[in-house]
GROMACS .gro file of C-alpha atoms in nm:
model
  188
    1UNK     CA    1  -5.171  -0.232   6.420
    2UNK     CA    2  -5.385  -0.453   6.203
    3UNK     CA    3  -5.616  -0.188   6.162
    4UNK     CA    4  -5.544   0.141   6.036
    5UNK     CA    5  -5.918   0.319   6.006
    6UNK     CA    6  -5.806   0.582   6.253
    7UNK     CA    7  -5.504   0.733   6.056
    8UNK     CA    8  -5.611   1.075   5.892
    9UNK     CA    9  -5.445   1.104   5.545
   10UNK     CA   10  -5.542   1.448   5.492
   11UNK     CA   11  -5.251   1.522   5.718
   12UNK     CA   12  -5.013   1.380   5.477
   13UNK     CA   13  -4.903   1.557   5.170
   14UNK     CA   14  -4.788   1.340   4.872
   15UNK     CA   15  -4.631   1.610   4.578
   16UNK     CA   16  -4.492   1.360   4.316
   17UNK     CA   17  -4.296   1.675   4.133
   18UNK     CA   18  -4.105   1.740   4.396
   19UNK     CA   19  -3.936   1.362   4.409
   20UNK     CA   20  -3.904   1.352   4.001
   21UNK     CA   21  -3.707   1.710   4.015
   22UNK     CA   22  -3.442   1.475   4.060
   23UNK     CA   23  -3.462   1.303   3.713
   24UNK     CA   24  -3.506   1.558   3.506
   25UNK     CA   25  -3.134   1.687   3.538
   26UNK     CA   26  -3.028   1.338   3.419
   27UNK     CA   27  -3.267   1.363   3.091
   28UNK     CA   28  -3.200   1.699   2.995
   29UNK     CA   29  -2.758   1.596   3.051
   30UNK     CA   30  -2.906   1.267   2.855
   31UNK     CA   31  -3.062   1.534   2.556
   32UNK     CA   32  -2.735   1.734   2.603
   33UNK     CA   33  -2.541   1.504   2.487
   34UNK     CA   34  -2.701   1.357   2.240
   35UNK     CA   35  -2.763   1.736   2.081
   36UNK     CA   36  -2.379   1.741   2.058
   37UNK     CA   37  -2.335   1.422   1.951
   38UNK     CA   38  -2.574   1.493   1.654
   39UNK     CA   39  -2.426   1.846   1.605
   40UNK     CA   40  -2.016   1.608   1.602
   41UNK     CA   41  -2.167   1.387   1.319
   42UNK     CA   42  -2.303   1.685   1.097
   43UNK     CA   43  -1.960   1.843   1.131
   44UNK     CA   44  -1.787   1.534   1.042
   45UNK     CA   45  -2.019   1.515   0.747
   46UNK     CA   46  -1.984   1.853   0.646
   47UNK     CA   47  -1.662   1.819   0.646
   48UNK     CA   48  -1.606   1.480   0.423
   49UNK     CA   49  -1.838   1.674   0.167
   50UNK     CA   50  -1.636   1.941   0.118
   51UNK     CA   51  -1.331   1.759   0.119
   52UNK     CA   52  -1.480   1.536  -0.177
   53UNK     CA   53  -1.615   1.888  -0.331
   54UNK     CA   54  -1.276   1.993  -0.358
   55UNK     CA   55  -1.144   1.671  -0.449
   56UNK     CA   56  -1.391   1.667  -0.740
   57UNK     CA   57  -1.246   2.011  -0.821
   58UNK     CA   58  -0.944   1.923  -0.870
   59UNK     CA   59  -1.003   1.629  -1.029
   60UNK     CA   60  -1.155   1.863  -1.299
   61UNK     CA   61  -0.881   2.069  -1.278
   62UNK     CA   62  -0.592   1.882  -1.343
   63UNK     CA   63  -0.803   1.678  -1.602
   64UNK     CA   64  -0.860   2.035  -1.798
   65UNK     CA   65  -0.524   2.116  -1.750
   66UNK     CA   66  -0.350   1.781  -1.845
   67UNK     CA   67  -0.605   1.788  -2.226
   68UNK     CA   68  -0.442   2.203  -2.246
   69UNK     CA   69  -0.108   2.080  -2.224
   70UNK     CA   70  -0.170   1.792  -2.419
   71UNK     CA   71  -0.327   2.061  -2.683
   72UNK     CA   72  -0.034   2.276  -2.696
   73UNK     CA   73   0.250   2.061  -2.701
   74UNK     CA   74   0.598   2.055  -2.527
   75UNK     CA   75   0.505   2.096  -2.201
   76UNK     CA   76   0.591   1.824  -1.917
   77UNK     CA   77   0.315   1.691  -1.706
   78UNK     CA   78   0.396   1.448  -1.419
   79UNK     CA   79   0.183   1.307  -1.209
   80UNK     CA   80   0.222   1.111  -0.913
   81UNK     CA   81   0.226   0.772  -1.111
   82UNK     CA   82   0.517   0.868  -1.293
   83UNK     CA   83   0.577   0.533  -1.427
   84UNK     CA   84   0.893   0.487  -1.709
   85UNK     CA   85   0.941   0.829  -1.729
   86UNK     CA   86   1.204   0.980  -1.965
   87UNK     CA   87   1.327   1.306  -2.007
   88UNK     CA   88   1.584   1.476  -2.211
   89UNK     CA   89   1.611   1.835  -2.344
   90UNK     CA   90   1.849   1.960  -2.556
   91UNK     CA   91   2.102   1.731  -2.557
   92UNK     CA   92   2.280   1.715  -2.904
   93UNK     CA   93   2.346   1.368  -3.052
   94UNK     CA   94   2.196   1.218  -2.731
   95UNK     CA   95   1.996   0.918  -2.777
   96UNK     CA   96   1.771   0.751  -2.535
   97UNK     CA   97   1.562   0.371  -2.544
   98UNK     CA   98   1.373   0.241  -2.317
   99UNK     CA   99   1.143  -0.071  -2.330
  100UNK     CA  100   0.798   0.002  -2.108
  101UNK     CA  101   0.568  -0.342  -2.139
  102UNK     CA  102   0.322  -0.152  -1.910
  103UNK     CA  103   0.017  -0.149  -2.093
  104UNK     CA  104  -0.313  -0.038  -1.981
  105UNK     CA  105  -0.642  -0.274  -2.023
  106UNK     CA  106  -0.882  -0.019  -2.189
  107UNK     CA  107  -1.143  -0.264  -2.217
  108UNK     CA  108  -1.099  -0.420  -1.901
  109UNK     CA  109  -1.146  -0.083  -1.741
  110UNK     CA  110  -1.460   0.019  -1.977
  111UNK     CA  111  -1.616  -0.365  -1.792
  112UNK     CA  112  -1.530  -0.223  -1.460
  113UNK     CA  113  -1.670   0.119  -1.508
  114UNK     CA  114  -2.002  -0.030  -1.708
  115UNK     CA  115  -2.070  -0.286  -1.393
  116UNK     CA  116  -1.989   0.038  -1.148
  117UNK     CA  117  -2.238   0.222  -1.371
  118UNK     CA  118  -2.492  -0.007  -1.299
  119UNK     CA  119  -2.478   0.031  -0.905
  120UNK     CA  120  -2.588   0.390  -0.960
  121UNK     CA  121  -2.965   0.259  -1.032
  122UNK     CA  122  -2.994   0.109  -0.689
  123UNK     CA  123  -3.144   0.301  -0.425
  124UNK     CA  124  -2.839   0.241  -0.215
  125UNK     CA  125  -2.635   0.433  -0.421
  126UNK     CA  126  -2.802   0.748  -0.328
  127UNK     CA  127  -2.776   0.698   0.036
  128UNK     CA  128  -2.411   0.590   0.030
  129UNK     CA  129  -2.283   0.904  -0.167
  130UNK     CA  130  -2.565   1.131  -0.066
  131UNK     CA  131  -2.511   1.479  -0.204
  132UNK     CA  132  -2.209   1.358  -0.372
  133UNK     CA  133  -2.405   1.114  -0.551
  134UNK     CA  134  -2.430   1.293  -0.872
  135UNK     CA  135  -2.067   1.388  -0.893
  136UNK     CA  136  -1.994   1.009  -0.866
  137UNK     CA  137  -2.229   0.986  -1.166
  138UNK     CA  138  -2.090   1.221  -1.345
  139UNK     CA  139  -1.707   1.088  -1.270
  140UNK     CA  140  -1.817   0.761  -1.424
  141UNK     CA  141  -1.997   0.879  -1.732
  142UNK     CA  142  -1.712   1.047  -1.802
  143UNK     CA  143  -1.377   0.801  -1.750
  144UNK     CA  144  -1.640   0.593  -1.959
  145UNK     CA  145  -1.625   0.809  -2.261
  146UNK     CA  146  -1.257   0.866  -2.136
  147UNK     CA  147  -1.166   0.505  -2.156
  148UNK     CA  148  -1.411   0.439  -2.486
  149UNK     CA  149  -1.171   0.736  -2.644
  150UNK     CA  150  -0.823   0.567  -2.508
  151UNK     CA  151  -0.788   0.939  -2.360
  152UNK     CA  152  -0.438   0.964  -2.171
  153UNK     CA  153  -0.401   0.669  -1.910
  154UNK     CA  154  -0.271   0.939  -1.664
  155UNK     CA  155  -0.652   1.117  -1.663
  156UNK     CA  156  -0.790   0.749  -1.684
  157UNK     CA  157  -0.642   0.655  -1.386
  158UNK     CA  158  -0.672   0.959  -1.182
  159UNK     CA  159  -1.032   0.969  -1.260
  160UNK     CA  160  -1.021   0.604  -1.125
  161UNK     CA  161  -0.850   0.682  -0.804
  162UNK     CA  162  -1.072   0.984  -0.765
  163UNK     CA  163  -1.384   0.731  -0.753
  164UNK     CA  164  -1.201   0.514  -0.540
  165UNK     CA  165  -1.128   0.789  -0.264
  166UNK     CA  166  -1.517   0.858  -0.314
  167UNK     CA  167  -1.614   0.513  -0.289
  168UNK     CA  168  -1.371   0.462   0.032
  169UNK     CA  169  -1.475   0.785   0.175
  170UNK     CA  170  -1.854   0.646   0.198
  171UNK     CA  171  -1.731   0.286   0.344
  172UNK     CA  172  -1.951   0.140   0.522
  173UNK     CA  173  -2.171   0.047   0.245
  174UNK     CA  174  -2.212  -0.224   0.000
  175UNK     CA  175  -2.259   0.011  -0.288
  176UNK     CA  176  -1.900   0.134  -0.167
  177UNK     CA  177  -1.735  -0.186  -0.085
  178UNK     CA  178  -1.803  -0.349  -0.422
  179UNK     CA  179  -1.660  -0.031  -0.630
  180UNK     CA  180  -1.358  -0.054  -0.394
  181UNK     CA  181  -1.368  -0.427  -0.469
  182UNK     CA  182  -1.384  -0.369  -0.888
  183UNK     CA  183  -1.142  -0.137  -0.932
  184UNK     CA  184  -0.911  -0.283  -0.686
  185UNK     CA  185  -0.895  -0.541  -1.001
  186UNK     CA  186  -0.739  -0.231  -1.261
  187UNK     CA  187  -0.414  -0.081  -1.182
  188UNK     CA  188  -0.413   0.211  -1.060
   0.00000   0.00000   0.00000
């Protein structure tokens, strides 16, 4: 047995594609899956970009709508912070008081949004809000020159809440976290 000099191998047939047949399956299932997997995440972000989109829309929308009515006078705007709100209409020899201490901190917001501002010159910036990265610069540049022209709290704040949905919608990332974290200091 020790010796195996007589045994003719040309009577054996070794095909190594035949036994790996059997692994192949597994890697293309394996490349199946992750094809869907990719194709889940590029739906999910799809999707979370148009949502913002349209956030960003409306933003714009009730801002241009909320500086019309402002414009023209006599017309009733409430948002949803409707805060020591009073209304009365045509009501002869009515009187109404009421004592709101509320006050919003214009220039603590202009230091929030100026340190926020500042996060937009990191690379990280870019890769946390991707293509929504310049409508995130563009929300801040303008609730600055909002804030710098004590426009109407009501657009301040939505504007503010507006970046904070951005901001929270890209979590995950420091960028993100610390604008969460500095305007979680303003009321909003």
């Amino acid at each position: 047995m020790s010796d195996f000099k007589d045994i003719d191998l040309s009577k054996f047939s070794l095909d190594l594609t035949k036994t790996m047949q059997y692994v192949n399956p597994v890697q293309d299932q394996m490349a199946r899956i992750q094809r869907e997997q990719e194709q889940t995440i590029r739906s999910i972000q799809k999707a979370r970009e148009e949502k913002e989109a349209e956030e960003l829309r409306r933003h714009n929308e009730i801002v241009a709508a909320l500086k019309e009515a402002g414009e023209k006078g006599a017309t009733i705007v409430i948002g949803d912070n409707a805060n020591g709100i009073q209304i009365q209409q045509n009501s002869d020899g009515a009187t109404q008081e009421m004592t709101n201490s509320q006050t919003f901190n214009y220039d603590k917001a202009l230091e929030v949004l100026k340190e926020i501002r500042e996060y937009v010159d990191f690379p990280q910036f870019q890769t946390t809000f991707k293509e929504n990265s310049e409508n995130v610069k563009t929300i801040i540049e303008d609730t600055i020159k909002a804030v710098e022209s004590k426009e109407d709290v009501g657009i301040v704040k939505k504007s503010l809440r507006i970046l904070k949905d951005l901001a929270v919608g890209a979590s995950g990332s420091l960028i993100a976290s610390g604008i969460i974290a500095l305007l979680g200091t303003l009321p909003l």
